[in-house]
Amino acid sequence: MTDIDRAHTLALLRQMLLIRRFEEKAAELYSVGKIRGFLHLYIGEEAVAVGTMQALTPEDGIVATYREHGQALARGIPAGSLMAEMYGKANGCSRGRGGSMHFFDVSRRFYGGHAIVGGGLPVAVGLALADELKALARVTACFFGDGAVAEGEFHESLNLAALWKLPVLFLCENNLYAMGTALARHQSQPDIRRKADAYGMRSDAADGMDVLAVEEATRRAADHVRRGHGPFLLELRTYRFRAHSTADPELYRRREEVAEWKQRDPIVLLTARMQAAGVLSAADLASLEVSVAGEIDEAVRVAETGPWEPVEDLTRDVYTETP
């Protein structure tokens, strides 16, 4: 994609800003105890979620990892519903029962939020198989990190998807570290897209810090799947600017490395590209920030004022009474 469309790129920039500010606010709220449990932030990887979603339709299915706030926002789940979920409130997208790692919204075909590494891969294969059996022309997009490539579910899922020619778009968010383990230390073949060769599956890689490059690559991959040519593995090479989680002391990578990657901040890159093309002014950028800030403030209000689940409902959907 070489042409810069003002309306489209403004929308992309706003979505990335929304994810960034949402995550920054989540970190702030976690530090004061409003959000508890584990918290995995998406800061630095915004171009992946926003770019990929441009190539997917509302009918397509989404299966995400535990670092899924960005995908959920880009999918269109309201920020208030997500913030309330992290607060544990009953008006959250999973009724407050899932928290940060288990966002779910069947109305938007967003099927998690999976805390188990690689756990979403077989779920995606199952969803795609169901669509295939029903003759529904839909794509199931499955996000997973580079660490999941070492799991058996990855190989089993790619094998079955290729064997049955299922409409699965495998999206690897390669941020170079499986928690604290560098890619080269856990993979004998660190070029993840080549893993598809063993299964006769088409694959590609894209710059995960460039939202337009991500969009273009995803459109090609999704089109391949949508046309009935079988599954596709797309590796998106990105980088998280924050630690793996709020519990991570981050002793495994150099600060200089993080600083180098921040020079390729996806928001800064798109902003500069739009400014160079004359389609983004300082006033435009200020207006976007004001709009996003208002949405974040409203999300916090929704979470703060949301109801707690009644104590008498805590066993609902957990235990079944047998006659």
PDB file of C-alpha atoms in Angstrom:
ATOM      1  CA  MET A   1       0.000   0.000   0.000  1.00  0.00           C
ATOM      2  CA  THR A   2       1.719   3.153  -1.196  1.00  0.00           C
ATOM      3  CA  ASP A   3      -1.048   5.766  -1.356  1.00  0.00           C
ATOM      4  CA  ILE A   4      -1.961   7.539   1.867  1.00  0.00           C
ATOM      5  CA  ASP A   5      -5.712   7.839   2.271  1.00  0.00           C
ATOM      6  CA  ARG A   6      -6.459  10.504   4.877  1.00  0.00           C
ATOM      7  CA  ALA A   7      -9.702   9.088   6.262  1.00  0.00           C
ATOM      8  CA  HIS A   8      -8.380   5.546   6.448  1.00  0.00           C
ATOM      9  CA  THR A   9      -5.053   6.387   8.046  1.00  0.00           C
ATOM     10  CA  LEU A  10      -6.719   8.739  10.533  1.00  0.00           C
ATOM     11  CA  ALA A  11      -8.917   5.831  11.596  1.00  0.00           C
ATOM     12  CA  LEU A  12      -5.880   3.552  11.932  1.00  0.00           C
ATOM     13  CA  LEU A  13      -3.991   6.148  13.949  1.00  0.00           C
ATOM     14  CA  ARG A  14      -6.926   6.709  16.273  1.00  0.00           C
ATOM     15  CA  GLN A  15      -7.278   2.988  16.941  1.00  0.00           C
ATOM     16  CA  MET A  16      -3.583   2.654  17.754  1.00  0.00           C
ATOM     17  CA  LEU A  17      -3.751   5.684  20.041  1.00  0.00           C
ATOM     18  CA  LEU A  18      -6.808   4.212  21.772  1.00  0.00           C
ATOM     19  CA  ILE A  19      -4.949   0.967  22.455  1.00  0.00           C
ATOM     20  CA  ARG A  20      -1.847   2.805  23.704  1.00  0.00           C
ATOM     21  CA  ARG A  21      -3.787   5.107  26.051  1.00  0.00           C
ATOM     22  CA  PHE A  22      -6.007   2.249  27.254  1.00  0.00           C
ATOM     23  CA  GLU A  23      -2.939   0.209  28.177  1.00  0.00           C
ATOM     24  CA  GLU A  24      -1.263   3.147  29.885  1.00  0.00           C
ATOM     25  CA  LYS A  25      -4.404   3.741  31.942  1.00  0.00           C
ATOM     26  CA  ALA A  26      -4.622   0.022  32.763  1.00  0.00           C
ATOM     27  CA  ALA A  27      -1.042   0.101  34.072  1.00  0.00           C
ATOM     28  CA  GLU A  28      -1.901   3.131  36.207  1.00  0.00           C
ATOM     29  CA  LEU A  29      -5.030   1.506  37.623  1.00  0.00           C
ATOM     30  CA  TYR A  30      -3.153  -1.721  38.319  1.00  0.00           C
ATOM     31  CA  SER A  31      -0.569   0.174  40.337  1.00  0.00           C
ATOM     32  CA  VAL A  32      -3.278   1.477  42.690  1.00  0.00           C
ATOM     33  CA  GLY A  33      -5.058  -1.857  43.049  1.00  0.00           C
ATOM     34  CA  LYS A  34      -8.113  -1.175  40.911  1.00  0.00           C
ATOM     35  CA  ILE A  35      -7.093  -3.991  38.547  1.00  0.00           C
ATOM     36  CA  ARG A  36      -5.725  -7.215  40.024  1.00  0.00           C
ATOM     37  CA  GLY A  37      -4.288 -10.500  38.873  1.00  0.00           C
ATOM     38  CA  PHE A  38      -1.929 -10.618  35.902  1.00  0.00           C
ATOM     39  CA  LEU A  39      -1.702  -7.794  33.386  1.00  0.00           C
ATOM     40  CA  HIS A  40       0.011  -8.164  29.996  1.00  0.00           C
ATOM     41  CA  LEU A  41       0.265  -4.886  28.106  1.00  0.00           C
ATOM     42  CA  TYR A  42       0.199  -4.493  24.322  1.00  0.00           C
ATOM     43  CA  ILE A  43       2.238  -1.291  24.151  1.00  0.00           C
ATOM     44  CA  GLY A  44       4.464  -1.350  21.057  1.00  0.00           C
ATOM     45  CA  GLU A  45       2.431  -3.978  19.204  1.00  0.00           C
ATOM     46  CA  GLU A  46      -0.564  -1.799  18.261  1.00  0.00           C
ATOM     47  CA  ALA A  47       0.087  -2.017  14.501  1.00  0.00           C
ATOM     48  CA  VAL A  48      -0.490  -5.786  14.568  1.00  0.00           C
ATOM     49  CA  ALA A  49      -3.985  -5.682  16.061  1.00  0.00           C
ATOM     50  CA  VAL A  50      -5.130  -2.652  14.088  1.00  0.00           C
ATOM     51  CA  GLY A  51      -3.613  -3.712  10.768  1.00  0.00           C
ATOM     52  CA  THR A  52      -4.891  -7.275  10.836  1.00  0.00           C
ATOM     53  CA  MET A  53      -8.449  -6.308  11.735  1.00  0.00           C
ATOM     54  CA  GLN A  54      -8.739  -4.241   8.555  1.00  0.00           C
ATOM     55  CA  ALA A  55      -8.672  -7.441   6.497  1.00  0.00           C
ATOM     56  CA  LEU A  56     -11.252  -9.296   8.590  1.00  0.00           C
ATOM     57  CA  THR A  57     -15.041  -9.059   8.379  1.00  0.00           C
ATOM     58  CA  PRO A  58     -17.559  -9.039  11.253  1.00  0.00           C
ATOM     59  CA  GLU A  59     -18.443 -12.638  10.294  1.00  0.00           C
ATOM     60  CA  ASP A  60     -14.860 -13.858  10.703  1.00  0.00           C
ATOM     61  CA  GLY A  61     -13.842 -15.386  14.038  1.00  0.00           C
ATOM     62  CA  ILE A  62     -11.069 -14.074  16.289  1.00  0.00           C
ATOM     63  CA  VAL A  63      -9.111 -16.180  18.768  1.00  0.00           C
ATOM     64  CA  ALA A  64      -6.534 -14.277  20.816  1.00  0.00           C
ATOM     65  CA  THR A  65      -3.877 -14.811  23.472  1.00  0.00           C
ATOM     66  CA  TYR A  66      -3.655 -13.501  27.050  1.00  0.00           C
ATOM     67  CA  ARG A  67      -2.183 -10.239  25.638  1.00  0.00           C
ATOM     68  CA  GLU A  68      -5.455  -9.460  23.888  1.00  0.00           C
ATOM     69  CA  HIS A  69      -6.529  -5.962  24.934  1.00  0.00           C
ATOM     70  CA  GLY A  70      -5.358  -4.562  21.589  1.00  0.00           C
ATOM     71  CA  GLN A  71      -7.206  -7.124  19.496  1.00  0.00           C
ATOM     72  CA  ALA A  72     -10.389  -6.656  21.512  1.00  0.00           C
ATOM     73  CA  LEU A  73     -10.343  -2.877  21.080  1.00  0.00           C
ATOM     74  CA  ALA A  74      -9.489  -3.139  17.382  1.00  0.00           C
ATOM     75  CA  ARG A  75     -12.343  -5.612  16.968  1.00  0.00           C
ATOM     76  CA  GLY A  76     -14.728  -2.963  18.268  1.00  0.00           C
ATOM     77  CA  ILE A  77     -15.501  -4.228  21.766  1.00  0.00           C
ATOM     78  CA  PRO A  78     -16.274  -1.065  23.784  1.00  0.00           C
ATOM     79  CA  ALA A  79     -13.448   0.139  26.001  1.00  0.00           C
ATOM     80  CA  GLY A  80     -15.851   0.407  28.931  1.00  0.00           C
ATOM     81  CA  SER A  81     -16.818  -3.247  28.647  1.00  0.00           C
ATOM     82  CA  LEU A  82     -13.146  -4.235  28.653  1.00  0.00           C
ATOM     83  CA  MET A  83     -12.177  -1.965  31.534  1.00  0.00           C
ATOM     84  CA  ALA A  84     -15.113  -3.226  33.585  1.00  0.00           C
ATOM     85  CA  GLU A  85     -13.959  -6.779  32.920  1.00  0.00           C
ATOM     86  CA  MET A  86     -10.521  -5.987  34.290  1.00  0.00           C
ATOM     87  CA  TYR A  87     -12.177  -4.468  37.375  1.00  0.00           C
ATOM     88  CA  GLY A  88     -14.082  -7.749  37.823  1.00  0.00           C
ATOM     89  CA  LYS A  89     -17.435  -6.009  37.389  1.00  0.00           C
ATOM     90  CA  ALA A  90     -20.592  -7.737  36.179  1.00  0.00           C
ATOM     91  CA  ASN A  91     -20.920  -5.309  33.239  1.00  0.00           C
ATOM     92  CA  GLY A  92     -17.607  -6.533  31.824  1.00  0.00           C
ATOM     93  CA  CYS A  93     -17.495  -8.416  28.522  1.00  0.00           C
ATOM     94  CA  SER A  94     -17.107 -11.721  30.413  1.00  0.00           C
ATOM     95  CA  ARG A  95     -19.354 -10.620  33.294  1.00  0.00           C
ATOM     96  CA  GLY A  96     -16.290  -9.932  35.407  1.00  0.00           C
ATOM     97  CA  ARG A  97     -15.312 -13.594  35.573  1.00  0.00           C
ATOM     98  CA  GLY A  98     -12.452 -13.597  33.096  1.00  0.00           C
ATOM     99  CA  GLY A  99     -10.387 -10.527  33.852  1.00  0.00           C
ATOM    100  CA  SER A 100      -7.538  -9.248  31.734  1.00  0.00           C
ATOM    101  CA  MET A 101      -6.673 -12.563  30.067  1.00  0.00           C
ATOM    102  CA  HIS A 102     -10.158 -13.802  29.169  1.00  0.00           C
ATOM    103  CA  PHE A 103     -12.030 -11.220  27.107  1.00  0.00           C
ATOM    104  CA  PHE A 104     -14.965 -12.772  25.236  1.00  0.00           C
ATOM    105  CA  ASP A 105     -17.720 -11.312  23.063  1.00  0.00           C
ATOM    106  CA  VAL A 106     -19.731 -13.776  21.004  1.00  0.00           C
ATOM    107  CA  SER A 107     -21.684 -10.953  19.326  1.00  0.00           C
ATOM    108  CA  ARG A 108     -18.421  -9.858  17.690  1.00  0.00           C
ATOM    109  CA  ARG A 109     -17.164 -13.434  17.246  1.00  0.00           C
ATOM    110  CA  PHE A 110     -14.301 -12.710  19.627  1.00  0.00           C
ATOM    111  CA  TYR A 111     -13.537 -16.053  21.283  1.00  0.00           C
ATOM    112  CA  GLY A 112     -10.901 -15.165  23.882  1.00  0.00           C
ATOM    113  CA  GLY A 113      -8.534 -14.340  25.562  1.00  0.00           C
ATOM    114  CA  HIS A 114      -6.693 -17.655  26.318  1.00  0.00           C
ATOM    115  CA  ALA A 115      -4.317 -17.732  29.266  1.00  0.00           C
ATOM    116  CA  ILE A 116      -2.710 -21.051  28.289  1.00  0.00           C
ATOM    117  CA  VAL A 117       0.151 -20.567  25.820  1.00  0.00           C
ATOM    118  CA  GLY A 118      -0.974 -22.056  22.510  1.00  0.00           C
ATOM    119  CA  GLY A 119      -4.388 -22.895  23.973  1.00  0.00           C
ATOM    120  CA  GLY A 120      -6.282 -20.886  21.381  1.00  0.00           C
ATOM    121  CA  LEU A 121      -4.789 -22.723  18.395  1.00  0.00           C
ATOM    122  CA  PRO A 122      -6.927 -25.890  18.587  1.00  0.00           C
ATOM    123  CA  VAL A 123      -9.964 -23.745  19.424  1.00  0.00           C
ATOM    124  CA  ALA A 124      -9.436 -21.855  16.157  1.00  0.00           C
ATOM    125  CA  VAL A 125      -9.178 -25.120  14.233  1.00  0.00           C
ATOM    126  CA  GLY A 126     -12.452 -26.261  15.799  1.00  0.00           C
ATOM    127  CA  LEU A 127     -14.219 -23.022  14.912  1.00  0.00           C
ATOM    128  CA  ALA A 128     -12.962 -23.229  11.339  1.00  0.00           C
ATOM    129  CA  LEU A 129     -14.038 -26.863  11.070  1.00  0.00           C
ATOM    130  CA  ALA A 130     -17.537 -25.897  12.226  1.00  0.00           C
ATOM    131  CA  ASP A 131     -17.705 -23.187   9.559  1.00  0.00           C
ATOM    132  CA  GLU A 132     -16.472 -25.641   6.933  1.00  0.00           C
ATOM    133  CA  LEU A 133     -19.090 -28.239   7.870  1.00  0.00           C
ATOM    134  CA  LYS A 134     -21.801 -25.573   7.685  1.00  0.00           C
ATOM    135  CA  ALA A 135     -20.449 -24.306   4.333  1.00  0.00           C
ATOM    136  CA  LEU A 136     -19.972 -20.812   5.765  1.00  0.00           C
ATOM    137  CA  ALA A 137     -17.434 -18.691   3.877  1.00  0.00           C
ATOM    138  CA  ARG A 138     -15.704 -17.314   6.965  1.00  0.00           C
ATOM    139  CA  VAL A 139     -12.123 -17.014   8.174  1.00  0.00           C
ATOM    140  CA  THR A 140     -10.980 -17.811  11.704  1.00  0.00           C
ATOM    141  CA  ALA A 141      -7.998 -15.633  12.643  1.00  0.00           C
ATOM    142  CA  CYS A 142      -5.855 -17.030  15.443  1.00  0.00           C
ATOM    143  CA  PHE A 143      -3.279 -14.867  17.230  1.00  0.00           C
ATOM    144  CA  PHE A 144      -0.402 -16.470  19.116  1.00  0.00           C
ATOM    145  CA  GLY A 145       3.092 -15.485  20.227  1.00  0.00           C
ATOM    146  CA  ASP A 146       6.464 -16.862  19.191  1.00  0.00           C
ATOM    147  CA  GLY A 147       6.578 -18.850  22.436  1.00  0.00           C
ATOM    148  CA  ALA A 148       3.538 -20.881  21.346  1.00  0.00           C
ATOM    149  CA  VAL A 149       5.532 -22.254  18.404  1.00  0.00           C
ATOM    150  CA  ALA A 150       7.334 -24.526  20.879  1.00  0.00           C
ATOM    151  CA  GLU A 151       4.046 -26.057  22.037  1.00  0.00           C
ATOM    152  CA  GLY A 152       2.586 -29.264  20.674  1.00  0.00           C
ATOM    153  CA  GLU A 153      -0.739 -27.524  20.003  1.00  0.00           C
ATOM    154  CA  PHE A 154       0.957 -25.373  17.374  1.00  0.00           C
ATOM    155  CA  HIS A 155       2.106 -28.342  15.309  1.00  0.00           C
ATOM    156  CA  GLU A 156      -1.069 -30.353  15.830  1.00  0.00           C
ATOM    157  CA  SER A 157      -3.217 -27.380  14.807  1.00  0.00           C
ATOM    158  CA  LEU A 158      -1.228 -26.521  11.689  1.00  0.00           C
ATOM    159  CA  ASN A 159      -1.206 -30.181  10.676  1.00  0.00           C
ATOM    160  CA  LEU A 160      -4.968 -30.643  11.018  1.00  0.00           C
ATOM    161  CA  ALA A 161      -5.782 -27.300   9.392  1.00  0.00           C
ATOM    162  CA  ALA A 162      -3.596 -28.188   6.397  1.00  0.00           C
ATOM    163  CA  LEU A 163      -4.805 -31.785   6.234  1.00  0.00           C
ATOM    164  CA  TRP A 164      -8.454 -30.743   6.219  1.00  0.00           C
ATOM    165  CA  LYS A 165      -7.828 -27.523   4.247  1.00  0.00           C
ATOM    166  CA  LEU A 166      -9.561 -25.439   6.896  1.00  0.00           C
ATOM    167  CA  PRO A 167     -10.084 -21.647   6.666  1.00  0.00           C
ATOM    168  CA  VAL A 168      -7.678 -20.660   9.446  1.00  0.00           C
ATOM    169  CA  LEU A 169      -5.429 -17.606   9.326  1.00  0.00           C
ATOM    170  CA  PHE A 170      -2.607 -18.262  11.785  1.00  0.00           C
ATOM    171  CA  LEU A 171      -1.190 -14.922  12.988  1.00  0.00           C
ATOM    172  CA  CYS A 172       2.101 -15.156  14.875  1.00  0.00           C
ATOM    173  CA  GLU A 173       2.878 -12.043  16.913  1.00  0.00           C
ATOM    174  CA  ASN A 174       6.624 -12.539  17.052  1.00  0.00           C
ATOM    175  CA  ASN A 175       7.878 -10.093  19.687  1.00  0.00           C
ATOM    176  CA  LEU A 176      11.198 -11.979  19.959  1.00  0.00           C
ATOM    177  CA  TYR A 177      10.712 -13.143  23.564  1.00  0.00           C
ATOM    178  CA  ALA A 178       8.701 -16.042  24.950  1.00  0.00           C
ATOM    179  CA  MET A 179       8.236 -14.428  28.358  1.00  0.00           C
ATOM    180  CA  GLY A 180      11.941 -13.995  29.176  1.00  0.00           C
ATOM    181  CA  THR A 181      13.439 -16.385  26.622  1.00  0.00           C
ATOM    182  CA  ALA A 182      14.867 -14.946  23.400  1.00  0.00           C
ATOM    183  CA  LEU A 183      13.615 -16.552  20.192  1.00  0.00           C
ATOM    184  CA  ALA A 184      17.040 -17.907  19.193  1.00  0.00           C
ATOM    185  CA  ARG A 185      17.307 -19.672  22.565  1.00  0.00           C
ATOM    186  CA  HIS A 186      14.143 -21.746  22.127  1.00  0.00           C
ATOM    187  CA  GLN A 187      13.869 -22.268  18.367  1.00  0.00           C
ATOM    188  CA  SER A 188      16.468 -24.054  16.226  1.00  0.00           C
ATOM    189  CA  GLN A 189      14.770 -22.396  13.232  1.00  0.00           C
ATOM    190  CA  PRO A 190      13.910 -18.831  14.321  1.00  0.00           C
ATOM    191  CA  ASP A 191      12.339 -17.953  10.938  1.00  0.00           C
ATOM    192  CA  ILE A 192       8.842 -18.822  12.127  1.00  0.00           C
ATOM    193  CA  ARG A 193       7.093 -18.533   8.774  1.00  0.00           C
ATOM    194  CA  ARG A 194       9.166 -21.485   7.555  1.00  0.00           C
ATOM    195  CA  LYS A 195       7.409 -23.725  10.070  1.00  0.00           C
ATOM    196  CA  ALA A 196       4.519 -23.817   7.589  1.00  0.00           C
ATOM    197  CA  ASP A 197       6.667 -25.631   5.013  1.00  0.00           C
ATOM    198  CA  ALA A 198       6.425 -28.884   6.970  1.00  0.00           C
ATOM    199  CA  TYR A 199       2.665 -28.861   6.479  1.00  0.00           C
ATOM    200  CA  GLY A 200       2.536 -27.707   2.863  1.00  0.00           C
ATOM    201  CA  MET A 201       1.017 -24.440   4.032  1.00  0.00           C
ATOM    202  CA  ARG A 202       1.457 -21.013   2.457  1.00  0.00           C
ATOM    203  CA  SER A 203       3.184 -18.429   4.642  1.00  0.00           C
ATOM    204  CA  ASP A 204       4.547 -14.897   4.695  1.00  0.00           C
ATOM    205  CA  ALA A 205       6.117 -12.373   7.079  1.00  0.00           C
ATOM    206  CA  ALA A 206       5.538  -8.650   7.543  1.00  0.00           C
ATOM    207  CA  ASP A 207       6.916  -5.722   9.508  1.00  0.00           C
ATOM    208  CA  GLY A 208       4.707  -5.689  12.595  1.00  0.00           C
ATOM    209  CA  MET A 209       5.675  -2.111  13.437  1.00  0.00           C
ATOM    210  CA  ASP A 210       4.174  -0.769  10.171  1.00  0.00           C
ATOM    211  CA  VAL A 211       0.373  -0.810  10.333  1.00  0.00           C
ATOM    212  CA  LEU A 212      -0.017  -0.377   6.573  1.00  0.00           C
ATOM    213  CA  ALA A 213       2.370  -3.241   5.848  1.00  0.00           C
ATOM    214  CA  VAL A 214       0.464  -5.425   8.319  1.00  0.00           C
ATOM    215  CA  GLU A 215      -2.836  -4.548   6.672  1.00  0.00           C
ATOM    216  CA  GLU A 216      -1.546  -5.307   3.185  1.00  0.00           C
ATOM    217  CA  ALA A 217       0.013  -8.638   4.178  1.00  0.00           C
ATOM    218  CA  THR A 218      -3.091  -9.691   6.098  1.00  0.00           C
ATOM    219  CA  ARG A 219      -5.370  -8.862   3.169  1.00  0.00           C
ATOM    220  CA  ARG A 220      -3.321 -11.121   0.908  1.00  0.00           C
ATOM    221  CA  ALA A 221      -3.286 -13.920   3.477  1.00  0.00           C
ATOM    222  CA  ALA A 222      -6.989 -13.638   4.328  1.00  0.00           C
ATOM    223  CA  ASP A 223      -7.892 -13.587   0.647  1.00  0.00           C
ATOM    224  CA  HIS A 224      -5.973 -16.844   0.166  1.00  0.00           C
ATOM    225  CA  VAL A 225      -7.918 -18.462   3.007  1.00  0.00           C
ATOM    226  CA  ARG A 226     -11.264 -16.972   1.987  1.00  0.00           C
ATOM    227  CA  ARG A 227     -10.935 -18.340  -1.542  1.00  0.00           C
ATOM    228  CA  GLY A 228     -10.773 -21.865  -0.196  1.00  0.00           C
ATOM    229  CA  HIS A 229      -7.056 -22.443  -0.728  1.00  0.00           C
ATOM    230  CA  GLY A 230      -6.491 -23.668   2.813  1.00  0.00           C
ATOM    231  CA  PRO A 231      -4.851 -22.172   5.910  1.00  0.00           C
ATOM    232  CA  PHE A 232      -2.113 -19.545   5.945  1.00  0.00           C
ATOM    233  CA  LEU A 233       0.637 -18.677   8.441  1.00  0.00           C
ATOM    234  CA  LEU A 234       1.500 -14.982   8.683  1.00  0.00           C
ATOM    235  CA  GLU A 235       4.401 -13.974  10.920  1.00  0.00           C
ATOM    236  CA  LEU A 236       4.224 -10.388  12.180  1.00  0.00           C
ATOM    237  CA  ARG A 237       7.570  -9.214  13.522  1.00  0.00           C
ATOM    238  CA  THR A 238       6.942  -6.790  16.339  1.00  0.00           C
ATOM    239  CA  TYR A 239       8.201  -5.819  19.810  1.00  0.00           C
ATOM    240  CA  ARG A 240       6.634  -5.089  23.177  1.00  0.00           C
ATOM    241  CA  PHE A 241       7.969  -1.979  24.867  1.00  0.00           C
ATOM    242  CA  ARG A 242       6.890  -3.030  28.354  1.00  0.00           C
ATOM    243  CA  ALA A 243       7.835  -6.115  30.382  1.00  0.00           C
ATOM    244  CA  HIS A 244       6.129  -9.438  29.700  1.00  0.00           C
ATOM    245  CA  SER A 245       3.711  -8.707  32.540  1.00  0.00           C
ATOM    246  CA  THR A 246       3.486  -6.506  35.597  1.00  0.00           C
ATOM    247  CA  ALA A 247       5.209  -9.303  37.545  1.00  0.00           C
ATOM    248  CA  ASP A 248       8.243  -9.396  35.229  1.00  0.00           C
ATOM    249  CA  PRO A 249      11.530  -7.862  36.512  1.00  0.00           C
ATOM    250  CA  GLU A 250      12.708  -7.773  32.866  1.00  0.00           C
ATOM    251  CA  LEU A 251      16.295  -8.918  33.409  1.00  0.00           C
ATOM    252  CA  TYR A 252      16.651 -10.748  30.092  1.00  0.00           C
ATOM    253  CA  ARG A 253      17.032  -7.870  27.629  1.00  0.00           C
ATOM    254  CA  ARG A 254      19.150  -4.773  27.420  1.00  0.00           C
ATOM    255  CA  ARG A 255      17.605  -1.355  27.907  1.00  0.00           C
ATOM    256  CA  GLU A 256      19.505  -0.259  24.813  1.00  0.00           C
ATOM    257  CA  GLU A 257      17.635  -2.852  22.776  1.00  0.00           C
ATOM    258  CA  VAL A 258      14.277  -1.579  24.000  1.00  0.00           C
ATOM    259  CA  ALA A 259      15.331   1.995  23.201  1.00  0.00           C
ATOM    260  CA  GLU A 260      16.336   0.960  19.688  1.00  0.00           C
ATOM    261  CA  TRP A 261      12.953  -0.639  19.030  1.00  0.00           C
ATOM    262  CA  LYS A 262      11.155   2.409  20.385  1.00  0.00           C
ATOM    263  CA  GLN A 263      12.646   4.316  17.461  1.00  0.00           C
ATOM    264  CA  ARG A 264      10.245   2.229  15.380  1.00  0.00           C
ATOM    265  CA  ASP A 265       7.174   3.001  17.478  1.00  0.00           C
ATOM    266  CA  PRO A 266       4.222   2.163  15.166  1.00  0.00           C
ATOM    267  CA  ILE A 267       2.295   5.271  16.203  1.00  0.00           C
ATOM    268  CA  VAL A 268       5.266   7.550  15.568  1.00  0.00           C
ATOM    269  CA  LEU A 269       5.969   5.863  12.217  1.00  0.00           C
ATOM    270  CA  LEU A 270       2.427   6.302  10.929  1.00  0.00           C
ATOM    271  CA  THR A 271       2.239   9.857  12.254  1.00  0.00           C
ATOM    272  CA  ALA A 272       5.449  10.793  10.444  1.00  0.00           C
ATOM    273  CA  ARG A 273       4.293   9.132   7.236  1.00  0.00           C
ATOM    274  CA  MET A 274       0.975  10.954   7.291  1.00  0.00           C
ATOM    275  CA  GLN A 275       2.628  14.287   8.055  1.00  0.00           C
ATOM    276  CA  ALA A 276       5.082  13.788   5.197  1.00  0.00           C
ATOM    277  CA  ALA A 277       2.141  13.094   2.875  1.00  0.00           C
ATOM    278  CA  GLY A 278       0.369  16.248   4.075  1.00  0.00           C
ATOM    279  CA  VAL A 279      -2.674  14.422   5.442  1.00  0.00           C
ATOM    280  CA  LEU A 280      -2.117  15.022   9.179  1.00  0.00           C
ATOM    281  CA  SER A 281      -1.792  18.374  10.920  1.00  0.00           C
ATOM    282  CA  ALA A 282      -0.871  19.180  14.499  1.00  0.00           C
ATOM    283  CA  ALA A 283      -4.505  20.106  15.056  1.00  0.00           C
ATOM    284  CA  ASP A 284      -5.621  16.708  13.736  1.00  0.00           C
ATOM    285  CA  LEU A 285      -3.307  14.918  16.134  1.00  0.00           C
ATOM    286  CA  ALA A 286      -4.431  17.033  19.083  1.00  0.00           C
ATOM    287  CA  SER A 287      -8.063  16.333  18.200  1.00  0.00           C
ATOM    288  CA  LEU A 288      -7.417  12.583  18.108  1.00  0.00           C
ATOM    289  CA  GLU A 289      -5.771  12.687  21.522  1.00  0.00           C
ATOM    290  CA  VAL A 290      -8.703  14.617  23.006  1.00  0.00           C
ATOM    291  CA  SER A 291     -11.193  12.159  21.499  1.00  0.00           C
ATOM    292  CA  VAL A 292      -9.275   9.133  22.769  1.00  0.00           C
ATOM    293  CA  ALA A 293      -8.833  10.665  26.239  1.00  0.00           C
ATOM    294  CA  GLY A 294     -12.588  11.154  26.456  1.00  0.00           C
ATOM    295  CA  GLU A 295     -13.195   7.527  25.508  1.00  0.00           C
ATOM    296  CA  ILE A 296     -10.726   6.308  28.143  1.00  0.00           C
ATOM    297  CA  ASP A 297     -12.292   8.518  30.808  1.00  0.00           C
ATOM    298  CA  GLU A 298     -15.702   7.094  29.937  1.00  0.00           C
ATOM    299  CA  ALA A 299     -14.317   3.536  30.084  1.00  0.00           C
ATOM    300  CA  VAL A 300     -13.025   4.153  33.603  1.00  0.00           C
ATOM    301  CA  ARG A 301     -16.382   5.643  34.613  1.00  0.00           C
ATOM    302  CA  VAL A 302     -18.192   2.547  33.286  1.00  0.00           C
ATOM    303  CA  ALA A 303     -15.853   0.314  35.282  1.00  0.00           C
ATOM    304  CA  GLU A 304     -15.994   2.378  38.475  1.00  0.00           C
ATOM    305  CA  THR A 305     -19.791   2.598  38.504  1.00  0.00           C
ATOM    306  CA  GLY A 306     -20.418  -0.949  37.274  1.00  0.00           C
ATOM    307  CA  PRO A 307     -22.109  -3.483  39.568  1.00  0.00           C
ATOM    308  CA  TRP A 308     -20.431  -6.370  41.340  1.00  0.00           C
ATOM    309  CA  GLU A 309     -21.932  -9.768  40.668  1.00  0.00           C
ATOM    310  CA  PRO A 310     -24.365 -10.744  43.446  1.00  0.00           C
ATOM    311  CA  VAL A 311     -22.899 -13.300  45.840  1.00  0.00           C
ATOM    312  CA  GLU A 312     -25.839 -15.638  45.214  1.00  0.00           C
ATOM    313  CA  ASP A 313     -24.877 -15.805  41.505  1.00  0.00           C
ATOM    314  CA  LEU A 314     -21.255 -16.820  42.034  1.00  0.00           C
ATOM    315  CA  THR A 315     -21.910 -20.521  41.385  1.00  0.00           C
ATOM    316  CA  ARG A 316     -24.077 -19.846  38.336  1.00  0.00           C
ATOM    317  CA  ASP A 317     -22.571 -21.453  35.204  1.00  0.00           C
ATOM    318  CA  VAL A 318     -19.986 -23.175  37.403  1.00  0.00           C
ATOM    319  CA  TYR A 319     -21.859 -26.082  38.994  1.00  0.00           C
ATOM    320  CA  THR A 320     -24.908 -27.884  37.664  1.00  0.00           C
ATOM    321  CA  GLU A 321     -27.472 -29.333  40.030  1.00  0.00           C
ATOM    322  CA  THR A 322     -28.268 -32.951  39.204  1.00  0.00           C
ATOM    323  CA  PRO A 323     -31.736 -34.322  39.973  1.00  0.00           C
TER     324      PRO A 323
END
